[in-house]
GROMACS .gro file of C-alpha atoms in nm:
model
  276
    1MET     CA    1   6.903  14.734  10.865
    2TRP     CA    2   6.815  14.421  10.669
    3SER     CA    3   7.040  14.217  10.440
    4SER     CA    4   6.726  14.041  10.310
    5GLU     CA    5   6.367  14.139  10.240
    6THR     CA    6   6.075  14.009  10.447
    7PRO     CA    7   5.762  14.216  10.378
    8PHE     CA    8   5.574  14.147  10.703
    9VAL     CA    9   5.873  14.219  10.929
   10ASP     CA   10   5.973  14.522  10.720
   11GLU     CA   11   5.625  14.677  10.741
   12THR     CA   12   5.601  14.611  11.115
   13LEU     CA   13   5.934  14.786  11.177
   14ARG     CA   14   5.827  15.087  10.972
   15LYS     CA   15   5.491  15.111  11.152
   16ASN     CA   16   5.680  15.126  11.480
   17GLY     CA   17   5.878  15.427  11.365
   18HIS     CA   18   6.205  15.263  11.263
   19ASP     CA   19   6.410  15.375  10.965
   20LEU     CA   20   6.472  15.062  10.760
   21VAL     CA   21   6.750  15.024  10.505
   22LEU     CA   22   6.723  14.723  10.272
   23LEU     CA   23   7.042  14.593  10.116
   24PRO     CA   24   7.060  14.360   9.815
   25ASP     CA   25   7.161  13.997   9.838
   26GLY     CA   26   7.535  13.965   9.796
   27VAL     CA   27   7.611  14.319   9.917
   28SER     CA   28   7.987  14.378   9.925
   29GLU     CA   29   8.174  14.409  10.253
   30GLU     CA   30   8.270  14.767  10.161
   31ASN     CA   31   7.912  14.877  10.098
   32LEU     CA   32   7.787  14.696  10.406
   33MET     CA   33   8.044  14.874  10.623
   34LYS     CA   34   7.940  15.209  10.479
   35GLU     CA   35   7.569  15.146  10.547
   36LEU     CA   36   7.636  15.027  10.902
   37GLU     CA   37   7.810  15.347  11.013
   38ASP     CA   38   7.492  15.482  11.177
   39CYS     CA   39   7.304  15.154  11.225
   40ASP     CA   40   7.173  15.038  11.565
   41ILE     CA   41   7.045  14.690  11.479
   42LEU     CA   42   7.138  14.455  11.194
   43LEU     CA   43   6.893  14.187  11.082
   44MET     CA   44   7.050  13.935  10.848
   45CYS     CA   45   7.007  13.590  10.704
   46TYR     CA   46   7.291  13.489  10.469
   47THR     CA   47   7.526  13.789  10.446
   48LEU     CA   48   7.875  13.734  10.588
   49ILE     CA   49   7.929  13.958  10.893
   50THR     CA   50   8.305  13.982  10.933
   51LYS     CA   51   8.522  14.144  11.200
   52ASN     CA   52   8.581  14.437  10.964
   53VAL     CA   53   8.207  14.488  10.930
   54ILE     CA   54   8.149  14.469  11.306
   55ASP     CA   55   8.439  14.700  11.392
   56SER     CA   56   8.314  14.963  11.147
   57ALA     CA   57   7.965  14.975  11.301
   58LYS     CA   58   8.026  15.213  11.591
   59ARG     CA   59   7.656  15.236  11.694
   60LEU     CA   60   7.566  14.872  11.644
   61LYS     CA   61   7.397  14.714  11.947
   62ALA     CA   62   7.262  14.384  11.813
   63ILE     CA   63   7.285  14.138  11.525
   64ILE     CA   64   6.974  13.930  11.469
   65LYS     CA   65   7.011  13.618  11.254
   66TYR     CA   66   6.684  13.537  11.083
   67GLY     CA   67   6.747  13.164  11.105
   68VAL     CA   68   6.933  12.902  11.308
   69GLY     CA   69   7.302  12.891  11.214
   70ILE     CA   70   7.528  13.178  11.320
   71ASP     CA   71   7.845  13.062  11.143
   72ALA     CA   72   7.831  13.363  10.905
   73ILE     CA   73   7.883  13.601  11.200
   74ASP     CA   74   8.221  13.667  11.362
   75ILE     CA   75   8.103  13.594  11.717
   76PRO     CA   76   8.435  13.677  11.895
   77ALA     CA   77   8.441  14.017  11.723
   78ALA     CA   78   8.081  14.084  11.829
   79ASN     CA   79   8.155  13.976  12.186
   80ALA     CA   80   8.458  14.204  12.201
   81ARG     CA   81   8.236  14.498  12.113
   82GLY     CA   82   7.957  14.396  12.350
   83ILE     CA   83   7.719  14.345  12.057
   84VAL     CA   84   7.436  14.102  12.127
   85VAL     CA   85   7.393  13.821  11.872
   86VAL     CA   86   7.066  13.627  11.865
   87ASN     CA   87   6.917  13.367  11.633
   88ILE     CA   88   6.577  13.200  11.588
   89PRO     CA   89   6.619  12.832  11.683
   90GLU     CA   90   6.275  12.728  11.557
   91TYR     CA   91   6.302  12.915  11.228
   92ALA     CA   92   6.149  12.717  10.937
   93GLU     CA   93   6.220  12.377  11.093
   94GLU     CA   94   5.928  12.211  10.913
   95THR     CA   95   5.988  12.405  10.591
   96VAL     CA   96   6.355  12.304  10.570
   97ALA     CA   97   6.274  11.941  10.653
   98GLU     CA   98   6.002  11.934  10.387
   99GLY     CA   99   6.245  12.080  10.133
  100ALA     CA  100   6.503  11.815  10.218
  101PHE     CA  101   6.241  11.543  10.194
  102ALA     CA  102   6.123  11.678   9.858
  103MET     CA  103   6.478  11.643   9.724
  104LEU     CA  104   6.497  11.292   9.868
  105ILE     CA  105   6.175  11.184   9.695
  106ALA     CA  106   6.278  11.350   9.367
  107LEU     CA  107   6.612  11.169   9.355
  108ALA     CA  108   6.482  10.835   9.483
  109LYS     CA  109   6.213  10.837   9.214
  110LYS     CA  110   6.447  10.987   8.947
  111LEU     CA  111   6.205  11.271   8.887
  112PRO     CA  112   6.460  11.518   8.742
  113THR     CA  113   6.578  11.276   8.472
  114LEU     CA  114   6.224  11.155   8.404
  115GLN     CA  115   6.108  11.514   8.357
  116LYS     CA  116   6.390  11.581   8.110
  117GLN     CA  117   6.290  11.271   7.914
  118MET     CA  118   5.924  11.371   7.917
  119ASN     CA  119   6.013  11.722   7.799
  120SER     CA  120   6.210  11.586   7.503
  121LYS     CA  121   6.027  11.261   7.417
  122ALA     CA  122   5.686  11.303   7.584
  123TRP     CA  123   5.702  10.938   7.691
  124VAL     CA  124   5.906  10.713   7.921
  125CYS     CA  125   5.905  10.337   7.884
  126PRO     CA  126   5.922  10.146   8.217
  127SER     CA  127   6.272  10.007   8.157
  128SER     CA  128   6.528   9.959   8.433
  129GLU     CA  129   6.714  10.284   8.365
  130TRP     CA  130   6.407  10.486   8.462
  131LEU     CA  131   6.295  10.287   8.763
  132GLY     CA  132   6.335  10.462   9.096
  133HIS     CA  133   6.349  10.333   9.452
  134ASP     CA  134   6.091  10.316   9.727
  135ILE     CA  135   6.162  10.491  10.055
  136ALA     CA  136   5.953  10.241  10.251
  137GLY     CA  137   6.171   9.969  10.395
  138LYS     CA  138   6.493  10.155  10.321
  139THR     CA  139   6.733  10.310  10.574
  140LEU     CA  140   6.765  10.686  10.616
  141GLY     CA  141   7.065  10.816  10.809
  142ILE     CA  142   7.038  11.159  10.963
  143ILE     CA  143   7.348  11.359  11.052
  144GLY     CA  144   7.251  11.617  11.312
  145CYS     CA  145   6.934  11.521  11.496
  146GLY     CA  146   6.809  11.857  11.622
  147LYS     CA  147   6.473  12.010  11.538
  148ILE     CA  148   6.505  11.991  11.160
  149GLY     CA  149   6.670  11.648  11.161
  150SER     CA  150   6.399  11.518  11.393
  151SER     CA  151   6.128  11.652  11.162
  152MET     CA  152   6.298  11.474  10.873
  153ALA     CA  153   6.303  11.154  11.081
  154ARG     CA  154   5.932  11.182  11.153
  155MET     CA  155   5.844  11.226  10.786
  156ALA     CA  156   6.054  10.928  10.680
  157GLY     CA  157   5.968  10.695  10.967
  158LEU     CA  158   5.602  10.761  11.040
  159GLY     CA  159   5.515  10.890  10.696
  160PHE     CA  160   5.705  10.653  10.467
  161LYS     CA  161   5.786  10.351  10.687
  162ALA     CA  162   6.162  10.393  10.654
  163ARG     CA  163   6.412  10.278  10.913
  164VAL     CA  164   6.573  10.590  11.059
  165ILE     CA  165   6.920  10.593  11.213
  166GLY     CA  166   7.118  10.894  11.327
  167TYR     CA  167   7.455  11.040  11.419
  168ASP     CA  168   7.466  11.326  11.669
  169PRO     CA  169   7.729  11.325  11.946
  170SER     CA  170   7.532  11.587  12.140
  171LYS     CA  171   7.221  11.367  12.175
  172SER     CA  172   7.177  11.060  12.395
  173GLU     CA  173   7.045  10.725  12.279
  174GLU     CA  174   6.730  10.787  12.482
  175GLU     CA  175   6.670  11.131  12.328
  176LEU     CA  176   6.698  10.995  11.976
  177ALA     CA  177   6.482  10.692  12.051
  178LYS     CA  178   6.199  10.926  12.152
  179ARG     CA  179   6.230  11.086  11.808
  180GLY     CA  180   6.217  10.752  11.628
  181ILE     CA  181   6.590  10.749  11.556
  182GLN     CA  182   6.836  10.470  11.633
  183LYS     CA  183   7.161  10.628  11.752
  184TYR     CA  184   7.500  10.547  11.601
  185ASP     CA  185   7.820  10.663  11.771
  186ASP     CA  186   8.041  10.597  11.469
  187LEU     CA  187   7.960  10.800  11.157
  188SER     CA  188   8.129  10.564  10.912
  189GLU     CA  189   7.949  10.262  11.056
  190MET     CA  190   7.618  10.443  11.015
  191LEU     CA  191   7.691  10.548  10.658
  192LYS     CA  192   7.758  10.189  10.554
  193GLU     CA  193   7.394  10.104  10.626
  194CYS     CA  194   7.227  10.403  10.464
  195ASP     CA  195   7.026  10.406  10.144
  196PHE     CA  196   6.966  10.777  10.198
  197ILE     CA  197   7.161  11.033  10.403
  198SER     CA  198   7.027  11.371  10.510
  199VAL     CA  199   7.263  11.630  10.662
  200HIS     CA  200   7.127  11.866  10.929
  201ALA     CA  201   7.432  11.940  11.147
  202VAL     CA  202   7.556  12.281  11.257
  203LEU     CA  203   7.873  12.414  11.095
  204ASN     CA  204   8.173  12.478  11.318
  205ASN     CA  205   8.544  12.396  11.324
  206GLU     CA  206   8.471  12.035  11.419
  207THR     CA  207   8.205  11.969  11.154
  208LYS     CA  208   8.359  12.140  10.850
  209HIS     CA  209   8.403  11.873  10.581
  210LEU     CA  210   8.242  11.618  10.810
  211ILE     CA  211   8.161  11.426  10.494
  212GLY     CA  212   8.469  11.373  10.278
  213SER     CA  213   8.648  11.111  10.072
  214LYS     CA  214   8.665  10.862  10.359
  215GLU     CA  215   8.292  10.887  10.426
  216PHE     CA  216   8.196  10.859  10.057
  217SER     CA  217   8.415  10.550  10.023
  218VAL     CA  218   8.202  10.352  10.271
  219MET     CA  219   7.863  10.452  10.129
  220LYS     CA  220   7.656  10.221   9.912
  221GLU     CA  221   7.681  10.276   9.537
  222THR     CA  222   7.303  10.328   9.543
  223ALA     CA  223   7.315  10.586   9.822
  224ILE     CA  224   7.171  10.935   9.786
  225ILE     CA  225   7.288  11.224  10.004
  226ILE     CA  226   7.087  11.538  10.080
  227ASN     CA  227   7.229  11.856  10.236
  228SER     CA  228   7.000  12.140  10.342
  229ALA     CA  229   7.215  12.258  10.636
  230ARG     CA  230   7.550  12.419  10.543
  231GLY     CA  231   7.751  12.361  10.226
  232ALA     CA  232   8.087  12.328  10.399
  233LEU     CA  233   7.970  12.025  10.598
  234ILE     CA  234   8.051  11.831  10.281
  235ASP     CA  235   8.386  11.840  10.103
  236GLU     CA  236   8.243  11.946   9.767
  237LEU     CA  237   8.538  11.826   9.558
  238ALA     CA  238   8.515  11.488   9.728
  239LEU     CA  239   8.142  11.485   9.647
  240LEU     CA  240   8.208  11.553   9.279
  241ASN     CA  241   8.470  11.278   9.276
  242ALA     CA  242   8.226  11.034   9.437
  243LEU     CA  243   7.962  11.115   9.176
  244GLU     CA  244   8.206  11.088   8.885
  245LYS     CA  245   8.334  10.750   9.008
  246LYS     CA  246   7.976  10.635   9.080
  247GLN     CA  247   8.062  10.572   9.446
  248ILE     CA  248   7.715  10.708   9.521
  249ALA     CA  249   7.402  10.741   9.309
  250GLY     CA  250   7.311  11.106   9.359
  251ALA     CA  251   7.304  11.420   9.569
  252GLY     CA  252   7.059  11.699   9.636
  253LEU     CA  253   7.199  12.028   9.766
  254ASP     CA  254   7.014  12.331   9.896
  255VAL     CA  255   7.337  12.491  10.021
  256TYR     CA  256   7.693  12.544   9.899
  257SER     CA  257   8.022  12.636  10.064
  258ARG     CA  258   8.027  12.952   9.850
  259GLU     CA  259   7.700  13.111   9.753
  260PRO     CA  260   7.562  13.179   9.505
  261LEU     CA  261   7.672  12.889   9.288
  262ASN     CA  262   7.796  12.998   8.946
  263LYS     CA  263   7.925  12.805   8.646
  264MET     CA  264   8.247  13.005   8.605
  265ASN     CA  265   8.473  12.960   8.908
  266HIS     CA  266   8.275  12.773   9.174
  267PRO     CA  267   8.406  12.438   9.308
  268LEU     CA  268   8.067  12.289   9.215
  269LYS     CA  269   8.039  12.449   8.871
  270SER     CA  270   7.977  12.107   8.711
  271PHE     CA  271   7.743  11.989   8.987
  272THR     CA  272   7.424  12.012   8.778
  273LYS     CA  273   7.568  11.751   8.542
  274TRP     CA  274   7.538  11.494   8.817
  275THR     CA  275   7.246  11.587   9.036
  276MET     CA  276   6.940  11.798   9.083
   0.00000   0.00000   0.00000
């Protein structure tokens, strides 16, 4: 059973004689539990797999996360049932890093606001309000220096001549140096030096709201933060406050603490006013 659609994988499973049930994005817990009653294997990407879901799936043998993070899966509940949980550590590492870097370039060069001006006026005069920033010579701080964070470091350092610094308690100074990253042991001290920040950490009890009011307060007013990892790594209300008070210059988000983002009751319902 899939909670997402991937044509190549889907066709391969069918060719090998498997019955495949495709569920829509945002399937309810109730409907998911009903569909899992006679399911042997669950392949998922974003859908929340709760204890209730796991306990209802009497035949379930494995949960396969089509990606890296497994925070959407109740691991203790799966372990209690003897259900194997696996992920794909190298999933889309270059793709995610490229997406994060695209957001970084767009915000540094003010491309979203320039495009709006071009759409309405068809011309932009080179005045100070429209001038962006170079990445070359600036400092990029990376939070979480695993595969994706290291790819981001390579693009910024070797590709754009940026200084790259990083915070990752699980990596040694020597490991990060090999990846072109100068290690910082204190997150706040690192953030003080950053022109750009890119978040690539895993989400767990220790890293939830890793970036909050305290961290925004030490950032440069010209700083731009990018998050393509997990939404809850950033305290979203603190982010909105930092943008409103102009504590930082901008933010690019590919993830949210609650997905999908909507403009009715989401903590970030006014986010598009401030950023990409």
